[in-house]
Amino acid sequence: MTGKELEKRGHKFCRYADDCNIYVKSQEAGNRVLKSITEFLATRLKLKVNETKSAVAHVTKRKFLGYSFRMDSELKVASQSLVKFKNRIRELTSRNKGRKLEHVIKELNQYLNGWISYFRLSANISVFKELDSWIRRRLRCYRLKQRKRTYSVYKFLVELGVLIR
């Protein structure tokens, strides 16, 4: 639906490319607007609305462009985005590929720079701290897996200054 049509109807909305959120005051109004807009798009603009992605819900229950909204109107990283992020990190730090740690870190830095740049508007800084410690743990596991034998791991940890009793 065009922005002009939504403005004509008096709706508040947020649109980017083919994603659109329309904000109304009640569930009943939301259902009515969803039905009329779906009908408008199908008949006047000959566009098909994805029924599985379309829903009427409270603003805190939906995601938009990888973000979700908190009750205090702050942005946070949507849980689905975090799941995708962790799966990608697991793929990059997979310990069965036999690559040098430097190569893995280079790929990881490229991905992290883009991801952090995109989600920098998020108000929830603690998520980034948790992800940082989780990534560091993955890299430690990657490095230890390269050592293979128990004695080799022991020697490696002693060289790093880890006290082993």
Tab-separated table of N, CA and C in Angstrom:
chain	number	residue	atom	x	y	z
A	1	MET	N	0.851	-1.176	0.000
A	1	MET	CA	0.000	0.000	0.000
A	1	MET	C	0.888	1.227	0.000
A	2	THR	N	0.481	2.192	-0.716
A	2	THR	CA	1.285	3.406	-0.790
A	2	THR	C	1.154	4.195	0.497
A	3	GLY	N	2.193	4.971	0.795
A	3	GLY	CA	2.184	5.802	1.987
A	3	GLY	C	1.067	6.826	1.953
A	4	LYS	N	0.747	7.314	0.758
A	4	LYS	CA	-0.312	8.314	0.625
A	4	LYS	C	-1.667	7.747	1.037
A	5	GLU	N	-1.910	6.499	0.660
A	5	GLU	CA	-3.179	5.861	1.026
A	5	GLU	C	-3.264	5.676	2.539
A	6	LEU	N	-2.162	5.270	3.166
A	6	LEU	CA	-2.153	5.102	4.619
A	6	LEU	C	-2.340	6.446	5.318
A	7	GLU	N	-1.687	7.480	4.813
A	7	GLU	CA	-1.852	8.822	5.393
A	7	GLU	C	-3.287	9.308	5.238
A	8	LYS	N	-3.891	9.026	4.072
A	8	LYS	CA	-5.275	9.424	3.814
A	8	LYS	C	-6.207	8.774	4.841
A	9	ARG	N	-5.887	7.537	5.199
A	9	ARG	CA	-6.711	6.815	6.171
A	9	ARG	C	-6.378	7.182	7.621
A	10	GLY	N	-5.312	7.985	7.812
A	10	GLY	CA	-4.967	8.451	9.160
A	10	GLY	C	-4.170	7.458	9.982
A	11	HIS	N	-3.444	6.538	9.331
A	11	HIS	CA	-2.663	5.532	10.067
A	11	HIS	C	-1.232	5.991	10.277
A	12	LYS	N	-0.659	5.583	11.386
A	12	LYS	CA	0.775	5.755	11.631
A	12	LYS	C	1.442	4.500	11.080
A	13	PHE	N	2.565	4.679	10.390
A	13	PHE	CA	3.204	3.519	9.784
A	13	PHE	C	4.700	3.741	9.650
A	14	CYS	N	5.407	2.632	9.460
A	14	CYS	CA	6.845	2.641	9.219
A	14	CYS	C	7.083	1.687	8.063
A	15	ARG	N	7.794	2.156	7.038
A	15	ARG	CA	7.966	1.344	5.840
A	15	ARG	C	9.416	1.390	5.389
A	16	TYR	N	9.917	0.232	4.964
A	16	TYR	CA	11.238	0.145	4.352
A	16	TYR	C	11.189	-0.956	3.308
A	17	ALA	N	11.424	-0.604	2.047
A	17	ALA	CA	11.357	-1.541	0.913
A	17	ALA	C	10.001	-2.248	0.932
A	18	ASP	N	9.987	-3.569	1.097
A	18	ASP	CA	8.717	-4.289	1.077
A	18	ASP	C	8.204	-4.610	2.476
A	19	ASP	N	8.868	-4.121	3.524
A	19	ASP	CA	8.401	-4.319	4.900
A	19	ASP	C	7.629	-3.087	5.347
A	20	CYS	N	6.531	-3.340	6.040
A	20	CYS	CA	5.719	-2.223	6.505
A	20	CYS	C	5.050	-2.596	7.820
A	21	ASN	N	5.082	-1.682	8.776
A	21	ASN	CA	4.352	-1.833	10.032
A	21	ASN	C	3.342	-0.702	10.108
A	22	ILE	N	2.116	-1.038	10.461
A	22	ILE	CA	1.056	-0.041	10.613
A	22	ILE	C	0.615	-0.083	12.065
A	23	TYR	N	0.546	1.076	12.693
A	23	TYR	CA	0.261	1.144	14.126
A	23	TYR	C	-1.144	1.675	14.367
A	24	VAL	N	-1.931	0.894	15.127
A	24	VAL	CA	-3.291	1.271	15.505
A	24	VAL	C	-3.445	1.068	17.006
A	25	LYS	N	-4.597	1.498	17.545
A	25	LYS	CA	-4.763	1.506	19.002
A	25	LYS	C	-5.257	0.193	19.607
A	26	SER	N	-5.959	-0.628	18.839
A	26	SER	CA	-6.529	-1.843	19.428
A	26	SER	C	-6.379	-3.043	18.502
A	27	GLN	N	-6.569	-4.205	19.062
A	27	GLN	CA	-6.519	-5.462	18.305
A	27	GLN	C	-7.622	-5.482	17.259
A	28	GLU	N	-8.787	-5.026	17.647
A	28	GLU	CA	-9.929	-4.998	16.733
A	28	GLU	C	-9.634	-4.097	15.524
A	29	ALA	N	-9.088	-2.921	15.778
A	29	ALA	CA	-8.737	-2.001	14.699
A	29	ALA	C	-7.640	-2.614	13.826
A	30	GLY	N	-6.707	-3.313	14.444
A	30	GLY	CA	-5.638	-3.965	13.710
A	30	GLY	C	-6.153	-5.008	12.745
A	31	ASN	N	-7.085	-5.829	13.206
A	31	ASN	CA	-7.682	-6.851	12.333
A	31	ASN	C	-8.427	-6.204	11.163
A	32	ARG	N	-9.163	-5.138	11.454
A	32	ARG	CA	-9.916	-4.435	10.414
A	32	ARG	C	-8.965	-3.825	9.373
A	33	VAL	N	-7.885	-3.185	9.847
A	33	VAL	CA	-6.925	-2.548	8.943
A	33	VAL	C	-6.189	-3.606	8.109
A	34	LEU	N	-5.789	-4.709	8.730
A	34	LEU	CA	-5.102	-5.778	7.999
A	34	LEU	C	-5.982	-6.295	6.862
A	35	LYS	N	-7.243	-6.510	7.153
A	35	LYS	CA	-8.158	-7.024	6.132
A	35	LYS	C	-8.321	-6.018	4.985
A	36	SER	N	-8.538	-4.759	5.329
A	36	SER	CA	-8.776	-3.764	4.274
A	36	SER	C	-7.518	-3.495	3.454
A	37	ILE	N	-6.382	-3.508	4.086
A	37	ILE	CA	-5.134	-3.238	3.360
A	37	ILE	C	-4.772	-4.413	2.466
A	38	THR	N	-4.967	-5.621	2.953
A	38	THR	CA	-4.716	-6.808	2.134
A	38	THR	C	-5.614	-6.775	0.893
A	39	GLU	N	-6.849	-6.415	1.108
A	39	GLU	CA	-7.798	-6.310	-0.001
A	39	GLU	C	-7.379	-5.215	-0.986
A	40	PHE	N	-6.964	-4.055	-0.466
A	40	PHE	CA	-6.521	-2.941	-1.307
A	40	PHE	C	-5.315	-3.347	-2.148
A	41	LEU	N	-4.341	-3.984	-1.538
A	41	LEU	CA	-3.132	-4.398	-2.253
A	41	LEU	C	-3.447	-5.418	-3.339
A	42	ALA	N	-4.360	-6.322	-3.041
A	42	ALA	CA	-4.696	-7.370	-4.007
A	42	ALA	C	-5.509	-6.817	-5.183
A	43	THR	N	-6.480	-5.960	-4.909
A	43	THR	CA	-7.360	-5.500	-5.989
A	43	THR	C	-6.782	-4.319	-6.764
A	44	ARG	N	-6.335	-3.281	-6.064
A	44	ARG	CA	-5.890	-2.064	-6.763
A	44	ARG	C	-4.461	-2.152	-7.279
A	45	LEU	N	-3.567	-2.742	-6.473
A	45	LEU	CA	-2.156	-2.762	-6.861
A	45	LEU	C	-1.700	-4.107	-7.411
A	46	LYS	N	-2.578	-5.111	-7.358
A	46	LYS	CA	-2.267	-6.453	-7.870
A	46	LYS	C	-1.025	-7.055	-7.192
A	47	LEU	N	-0.913	-6.832	-5.883
A	47	LEU	CA	0.186	-7.385	-5.098
A	47	LEU	C	-0.349	-8.450	-4.153
A	48	LYS	N	0.478	-9.444	-3.880
A	48	LYS	CA	0.079	-10.513	-2.977
A	48	LYS	C	0.749	-10.286	-1.619
A	49	VAL	N	-0.024	-10.334	-0.559
A	49	VAL	CA	0.475	-10.162	0.802
A	49	VAL	C	0.845	-11.530	1.356
A	50	ASN	N	2.032	-11.628	1.944
A	50	ASN	CA	2.470	-12.883	2.548
A	50	ASN	C	1.690	-13.097	3.848
A	51	GLU	N	0.789	-14.062	3.842
A	51	GLU	CA	-0.083	-14.314	4.994
A	51	GLU	C	0.695	-14.795	6.222
A	52	THR	N	1.794	-15.517	5.998
A	52	THR	CA	2.544	-16.053	7.140
A	52	THR	C	3.319	-14.962	7.873
A	53	LYS	N	3.735	-13.918	7.149
A	53	LYS	CA	4.480	-12.828	7.783
A	53	LYS	C	3.574	-11.714	8.297
A	54	SER	N	2.352	-11.673	7.814
A	54	SER	CA	1.419	-10.618	8.220
A	54	SER	C	0.721	-11.030	9.503
A	55	ALA	N	0.623	-10.089	10.437
A	55	ALA	CA	-0.024	-10.394	11.710
A	55	ALA	C	-0.464	-9.115	12.395
A	56	VAL	N	-1.381	-9.277	13.312
A	56	VAL	CA	-1.803	-8.191	14.175
A	56	VAL	C	-1.307	-8.550	15.564
A	57	ALA	N	-0.444	-7.693	16.119
A	57	ALA	CA	0.115	-7.970	17.441
A	57	ALA	C	0.592	-6.669	18.073
A	58	HIS	N	0.855	-6.737	19.361
A	58	HIS	CA	1.404	-5.585	20.071
A	58	HIS	C	2.792	-5.284	19.518
A	59	VAL	N	3.170	-4.028	19.533
A	59	VAL	CA	4.430	-3.604	18.914
A	59	VAL	C	5.644	-4.307	19.526
A	60	THR	N	5.589	-4.667	20.796
A	60	THR	CA	6.732	-5.350	21.430
A	60	THR	C	6.831	-6.815	21.030
A	61	LYS	N	5.786	-7.352	20.411
A	61	LYS	CA	5.784	-8.769	20.020
A	61	LYS	C	6.252	-8.993	18.584
A	62	ARG	N	6.455	-7.922	17.830
A	62	ARG	CA	6.839	-8.041	16.429
A	62	ARG	C	8.265	-7.562	16.218
A	63	LYS	N	8.866	-7.992	15.112
A	63	LYS	CA	10.191	-7.489	14.756
A	63	LYS	C	10.096	-6.742	13.438
A	64	PHE	N	11.023	-5.793	13.257
A	64	PHE	CA	11.042	-4.999	12.042
A	64	PHE	C	12.495	-4.752	11.683
A	65	LEU	N	12.921	-5.272	10.531
A	65	LEU	CA	14.286	-5.114	10.036
A	65	LEU	C	15.328	-5.626	11.030
A	66	GLY	N	15.006	-6.706	11.745
A	66	GLY	CA	15.958	-7.317	12.673
A	66	GLY	C	15.900	-6.752	14.073
A	67	TYR	N	15.144	-5.699	14.277
A	67	TYR	CA	14.986	-5.077	15.591
A	67	TYR	C	13.624	-5.428	16.160
A	68	SER	N	13.515	-5.324	17.480
A	68	SER	CA	12.212	-5.350	18.133
A	68	SER	C	12.185	-4.159	19.082
A	69	PHE	N	11.021	-3.838	19.564
A	69	PHE	CA	10.845	-2.651	20.394
A	69	PHE	C	10.558	-3.047	21.825
A	70	ARG	N	11.107	-2.282	22.756
A	70	ARG	CA	10.820	-2.498	24.172
A	70	ARG	C	9.666	-1.586	24.575
A	71	MET	N	9.131	-1.805	25.755
A	71	MET	CA	8.011	-0.994	26.231
A	71	MET	C	8.388	0.476	26.387
A	72	ASP	N	9.669	0.760	26.669
A	72	ASP	CA	10.104	2.147	26.841
A	72	ASP	C	10.520	2.784	25.515
A	73	SER	N	10.051	2.220	24.397
A	73	SER	CA	10.289	2.730	23.042
A	73	SER	C	11.739	2.620	22.585
A	74	GLU	N	12.540	1.843	23.269
A	74	GLU	CA	13.931	1.628	22.864
A	74	GLU	C	13.995	0.449	21.897
A	75	LEU	N	14.999	0.474	21.028
A	75	LEU	CA	15.229	-0.630	20.103
A	75	LEU	C	16.098	-1.690	20.754
A	76	LYS	N	15.838	-2.931	20.430
A	76	LYS	CA	16.722	-4.014	20.846
A	76	LYS	C	16.865	-4.985	19.689
A	77	VAL	N	17.904	-5.796	19.747
A	77	VAL	CA	18.122	-6.802	18.711
A	77	VAL	C	17.065	-7.883	18.890
A	78	ALA	N	16.350	-8.205	17.840
A	78	ALA	CA	15.296	-9.221	17.918
A	78	ALA	C	15.902	-10.592	18.194
A	79	SER	N	15.156	-11.420	18.893
A	79	SER	CA	15.669	-12.749	19.275
A	79	SER	C	15.986	-13.598	18.038
A	80	GLN	N	15.202	-13.465	16.970
A	80	GLN	CA	15.481	-14.217	15.746
A	80	GLN	C	16.810	-13.781	15.136
A	81	SER	N	17.124	-12.500	15.249
A	81	SER	CA	18.395	-11.995	14.723
A	81	SER	C	19.568	-12.559	15.516
A	82	LEU	N	19.392	-12.710	16.832
A	82	LEU	CA	20.441	-13.292	17.670
A	82	LEU	C	20.666	-14.762	17.327
A	83	VAL	N	19.591	-15.480	17.051
A	83	VAL	CA	19.708	-16.894	16.672
A	83	VAL	C	20.486	-17.016	15.369
A	84	LYS	N	20.150	-16.177	14.376
A	84	LYS	CA	20.871	-16.197	13.093
A	84	LYS	C	22.336	-15.833	13.284
A	85	PHE	N	22.587	-14.851	14.148
A	85	PHE	CA	23.952	-14.416	14.432
A	85	PHE	C	24.769	-15.569	15.013
A	86	LYS	N	24.220	-16.228	16.032
A	86	LYS	CA	24.952	-17.322	16.679
A	86	LYS	C	25.188	-18.485	15.718
A	87	ASN	N	24.222	-18.779	14.877
A	87	ASN	CA	24.417	-19.849	13.894
A	87	ASN	C	25.533	-19.506	12.917
A	88	ARG	N	25.603	-18.253	12.507
A	88	ARG	CA	26.673	-17.828	11.589
A	88	ARG	C	28.040	-17.899	12.275
A	89	ILE	N	28.118	-17.514	13.547
A	89	ILE	CA	29.379	-17.583	14.289
A	89	ILE	C	29.796	-19.045	14.457
A	90	ARG	N	28.841	-19.907	14.741
A	90	ARG	CA	29.154	-21.340	14.858
A	90	ARG	C	29.717	-21.868	13.542
A	91	GLU	N	29.143	-21.416	12.446
A	91	GLU	CA	29.618	-21.838	11.130
A	91	GLU	C	31.047	-21.333	10.883
A	92	LEU	N	31.312	-20.091	11.236
A	92	LEU	CA	32.643	-19.515	11.015
A	92	LEU	C	33.702	-20.134	11.919
A	93	THR	N	33.313	-20.529	13.129
A	93	THR	CA	34.275	-21.080	14.083
A	93	THR	C	34.170	-22.596	14.206
A	94	SER	N	33.630	-23.233	13.180
A	94	SER	CA	33.542	-24.687	13.178
A	94	SER	C	34.949	-25.280	13.287
A	95	ARG	N	35.124	-26.227	14.188
A	95	ARG	CA	36.462	-26.753	14.478
A	95	ARG	C	36.867	-27.917	13.586
A	96	ASN	N	36.076	-28.209	12.586
A	96	ASN	CA	36.373	-29.364	11.732
A	96	ASN	C	36.859	-28.980	10.340
A	97	LYS	N	37.196	-27.725	10.133
A	97	LYS	CA	37.578	-27.280	8.791
A	97	LYS	C	39.083	-27.248	8.574
A	98	GLY	N	39.873	-27.287	9.622
A	98	GLY	CA	41.321	-27.315	9.477
A	98	GLY	C	41.911	-26.036	8.914
A	99	ARG	N	41.406	-24.891	9.355
A	99	ARG	CA	41.929	-23.603	8.879
A	99	ARG	C	42.746	-22.943	9.989
A	100	LYS	N	43.635	-22.049	9.602
A	100	LYS	CA	44.424	-21.322	10.585
A	100	LYS	C	43.526	-20.385	11.384
A	101	LEU	N	43.894	-20.198	12.647
A	101	LEU	CA	43.128	-19.319	13.520
A	101	LEU	C	43.089	-17.896	12.962
A	102	GLU	N	44.172	-17.440	12.368
A	102	GLU	CA	44.226	-16.088	11.813
A	102	GLU	C	43.188	-15.902	10.699
A	103	HIS	N	43.008	-16.932	9.882
A	103	HIS	CA	42.023	-16.884	8.798
A	103	HIS	C	40.608	-16.814	9.375
A	104	VAL	N	40.358	-17.604	10.403
A	104	VAL	CA	39.041	-17.618	11.057
A	104	VAL	C	38.754	-16.248	11.662
A	105	ILE	N	39.743	-15.660	12.331
A	105	ILE	CA	39.568	-14.359	12.968
A	105	ILE	C	39.312	-13.278	11.921
A	106	LYS	N	39.984	-13.360	10.787
A	106	LYS	CA	39.780	-12.381	9.714
A	106	LYS	C	38.335	-12.435	9.211
A	107	GLU	N	37.825	-13.631	8.943
A	107	GLU	CA	36.439	-13.791	8.494
A	107	GLU	C	35.462	-13.326	9.569
A	108	LEU	N	35.775	-13.677	10.803
A	108	LEU	CA	34.926	-13.304	11.926
A	108	LEU	C	34.855	-11.785	12.071
A	109	ASN	N	35.985	-11.113	11.951
A	109	ASN	CA	36.008	-9.651	12.067
A	109	ASN	C	35.179	-8.987	10.976
A	110	GLN	N	35.242	-9.509	9.758
A	110	GLN	CA	34.440	-8.942	8.676
A	110	GLN	C	32.956	-9.043	8.992
A	111	TYR	N	32.535	-10.214	9.439
A	111	TYR	CA	31.127	-10.420	9.758
A	111	TYR	C	30.708	-9.556	10.947
A	112	LEU	N	31.539	-9.534	11.993
A	112	LEU	CA	31.199	-8.780	13.205
A	112	LEU	C	31.124	-7.279	12.935
A	113	ASN	N	32.033	-6.752	12.138
A	113	ASN	CA	31.992	-5.316	11.835
A	113	ASN	C	30.676	-4.924	11.167
A	114	GLY	N	30.232	-5.712	10.216
A	114	GLY	CA	28.963	-5.432	9.551
A	114	GLY	C	27.780	-5.572	10.483
A	115	TRP	N	27.766	-6.626	11.275
A	115	TRP	CA	26.647	-6.901	12.173
A	115	TRP	C	26.542	-5.815	13.235
A	116	ILE	N	27.662	-5.452	13.826
A	116	ILE	CA	27.657	-4.432	14.875
A	116	ILE	C	27.281	-3.069	14.295
A	117	SER	N	27.739	-2.759	13.105
A	117	SER	CA	27.369	-1.490	12.469
A	117	SER	C	25.858	-1.419	12.241
A	118	TYR	N	25.267	-2.535	11.847
A	118	TYR	CA	23.828	-2.547	11.588
A	118	TYR	C	23.031	-2.407	12.884
A	119	PHE	N	23.432	-3.127	13.936
A	119	PHE	CA	22.659	-3.144	15.182
A	119	PHE	C	23.163	-2.156	16.228
A	120	ARG	N	23.940	-1.169	15.850
A	120	ARG	CA	24.483	-0.218	16.818
A	120	ARG	C	23.408	0.666	17.448
A	121	LEU	N	22.235	0.741	16.853
A	121	LEU	CA	21.148	1.546	17.403
A	121	LEU	C	20.478	0.885	18.604
A	122	SER	N	20.797	-0.365	18.837
A	122	SER	CA	20.195	-1.100	19.943
A	122	SER	C	20.579	-0.477	21.272
A	123	ALA	N	19.608	-0.391	22.168
A	123	ALA	CA	19.843	0.205	23.483
A	123	ALA	C	20.384	-0.818	24.480
A	124	ASN	N	20.316	-2.085	24.148
A	124	ASN	CA	20.697	-3.136	25.079
A	124	ASN	C	22.168	-3.524	24.885
A	125	ILE	N	23.061	-2.830	25.579
A	125	ILE	CA	24.507	-3.052	25.451
A	125	ILE	C	24.913	-4.401	26.044
A	126	SER	N	24.204	-4.876	27.045
A	126	SER	CA	24.581	-6.133	27.700
A	126	SER	C	24.562	-7.307	26.727
A	127	VAL	N	23.724	-7.254	25.704
A	127	VAL	CA	23.686	-8.320	24.691
A	127	VAL	C	25.029	-8.409	23.987
A	128	PHE	N	25.614	-7.263	23.657
A	128	PHE	CA	26.908	-7.245	22.973
A	128	PHE	C	28.010	-7.802	23.865
A	129	LYS	N	27.951	-7.508	25.166
A	129	LYS	CA	28.957	-8.029	26.100
A	129	LYS	C	28.847	-9.549	26.220
A	130	GLU	N	27.624	-10.051	26.298
A	130	GLU	CA	27.420	-11.498	26.374
A	130	GLU	C	27.914	-12.186	25.099
A	131	LEU	N	27.613	-11.593	23.957
A	131	LEU	CA	28.053	-12.168	22.689
A	131	LEU	C	29.576	-12.137	22.579
A	132	ASP	N	30.196	-11.086	23.080
A	132	ASP	CA	31.650	-10.977	23.058
A	132	ASP	C	32.288	-12.120	23.842
A	133	SER	N	31.795	-12.375	25.055
A	133	SER	CA	32.378	-13.459	25.859
A	133	SER	C	32.105	-14.817	25.214
A	134	TRP	N	30.946	-14.984	24.597
A	134	TRP	CA	30.604	-16.241	23.938
A	134	TRP	C	31.532	-16.481	22.737
A	135	ILE	N	31.808	-15.430	21.961
A	135	ILE	CA	32.701	-15.555	20.797
A	135	ILE	C	34.120	-15.875	21.249
A	136	ARG	N	34.581	-15.214	22.310
A	136	ARG	CA	35.923	-15.491	22.837
A	136	ARG	C	36.048	-16.945	23.274
A	137	ARG	N	35.008	-17.475	23.889
A	137	ARG	CA	35.009	-18.886	24.303
A	137	ARG	C	35.091	-19.802	23.087
A	138	ARG	N	34.349	-19.478	22.031
A	138	ARG	CA	34.399	-20.268	20.803
A	138	ARG	C	35.806	-20.272	20.213
A	139	LEU	N	36.470	-19.116	20.241
A	139	LEU	CA	37.834	-19.039	19.707
A	139	LEU	C	38.824	-19.817	20.563
A	140	ARG	N	38.646	-19.788	21.884
A	140	ARG	CA	39.514	-20.591	22.762
A	140	ARG	C	39.341	-22.077	22.462
A	141	CYS	N	38.097	-22.500	22.297
A	141	CYS	CA	37.830	-23.902	21.961
A	141	CYS	C	38.447	-24.263	20.615
A	142	TYR	N	38.377	-23.349	19.672
A	142	TYR	CA	38.965	-23.571	18.349
A	142	TYR	C	40.467	-23.789	18.478
A	143	ARG	N	41.115	-22.930	19.258
A	143	ARG	CA	42.574	-23.016	19.443
A	143	ARG	C	42.973	-24.305	20.169
A	144	LEU	N	42.221	-24.666	21.185
A	144	LEU	CA	42.542	-25.896	21.928
A	144	LEU	C	42.319	-27.142	21.073
A	145	LYS	N	41.335	-27.117	20.209
A	145	LYS	CA	41.077	-28.247	19.316
A	145	LYS	C	42.272	-28.469	18.380
A	146	GLN	N	42.953	-27.385	18.007
A	146	GLN	CA	44.118	-27.503	17.131
A	146	GLN	C	45.277	-28.206	17.834
A	147	ARG	N	45.315	-28.203	19.147
A	147	ARG	CA	46.413	-28.807	19.898
A	147	ARG	C	46.330	-30.335	19.910
A	148	LYS	N	45.174	-30.899	19.762
A	148	LYS	CA	44.895	-32.334	19.624
A	148	LYS	C	45.196	-33.174	20.863
A	149	ARG	N	46.438	-33.316	21.248
A	149	ARG	CA	46.773	-34.244	22.332
A	149	ARG	C	46.725	-33.561	23.702
A	150	THR	N	46.473	-34.341	24.725
A	150	THR	CA	46.360	-33.817	26.080
A	150	THR	C	47.645	-33.123	26.518
A	151	TYR	N	48.790	-33.742	26.298
A	151	TYR	CA	50.043	-33.141	26.720
A	151	TYR	C	50.277	-31.822	25.976
A	152	SER	N	49.936	-31.796	24.713
A	152	SER	CA	50.102	-30.602	23.900
A	152	SER	C	49.228	-29.466	24.440
A	153	VAL	N	47.997	-29.782	24.836
A	153	VAL	CA	47.101	-28.773	25.414
A	153	VAL	C	47.676	-28.293	26.737
A	154	TYR	N	48.167	-29.235	27.571
A	154	TYR	CA	48.760	-28.891	28.858
A	154	TYR	C	49.942	-27.943	28.661
A	155	LYS	N	50.826	-28.278	27.749
A	155	LYS	CA	52.011	-27.462	27.469
A	155	LYS	C	51.602	-26.072	26.953
A	156	PHE	N	50.620	-26.038	26.090
A	156	PHE	CA	50.127	-24.780	25.535
A	156	PHE	C	49.567	-23.879	26.638
A	157	LEU	N	48.775	-24.457	27.543
A	157	LEU	CA	48.175	-23.661	28.616
A	157	LEU	C	49.245	-23.157	29.584
A	158	VAL	N	50.242	-23.973	29.894
A	158	VAL	CA	51.328	-23.552	30.784
A	158	VAL	C	52.108	-22.401	30.150
A	159	GLU	N	52.354	-22.489	28.841
A	159	GLU	CA	53.063	-21.407	28.139
A	159	GLU	C	52.269	-20.096	28.189
A	160	LEU	N	50.954	-20.192	28.232
A	160	LEU	CA	50.129	-18.989	28.328
A	160	LEU	C	50.039	-18.453	29.751
A	161	GLY	N	50.546	-19.194	30.713
A	161	GLY	CA	50.539	-18.738	32.090
A	161	GLY	C	49.380	-19.215	32.922
A	162	VAL	N	48.651	-20.219	32.444
A	162	VAL	CA	47.519	-20.755	33.189
A	162	VAL	C	48.063	-21.662	34.302
A	163	LEU	N	47.597	-21.430	35.528
A	163	LEU	CA	48.025	-22.251	36.658
A	163	LEU	C	47.210	-23.540	36.671
A	164	ILE	N	47.879	-24.676	36.520
A	164	ILE	CA	47.215	-25.975	36.501
A	164	ILE	C	47.706	-26.762	37.703
A	165	ARG	N	46.791	-27.250	38.469
A	165	ARG	CA	47.157	-27.999	39.679
A	165	ARG	C	46.859	-29.452	39.520
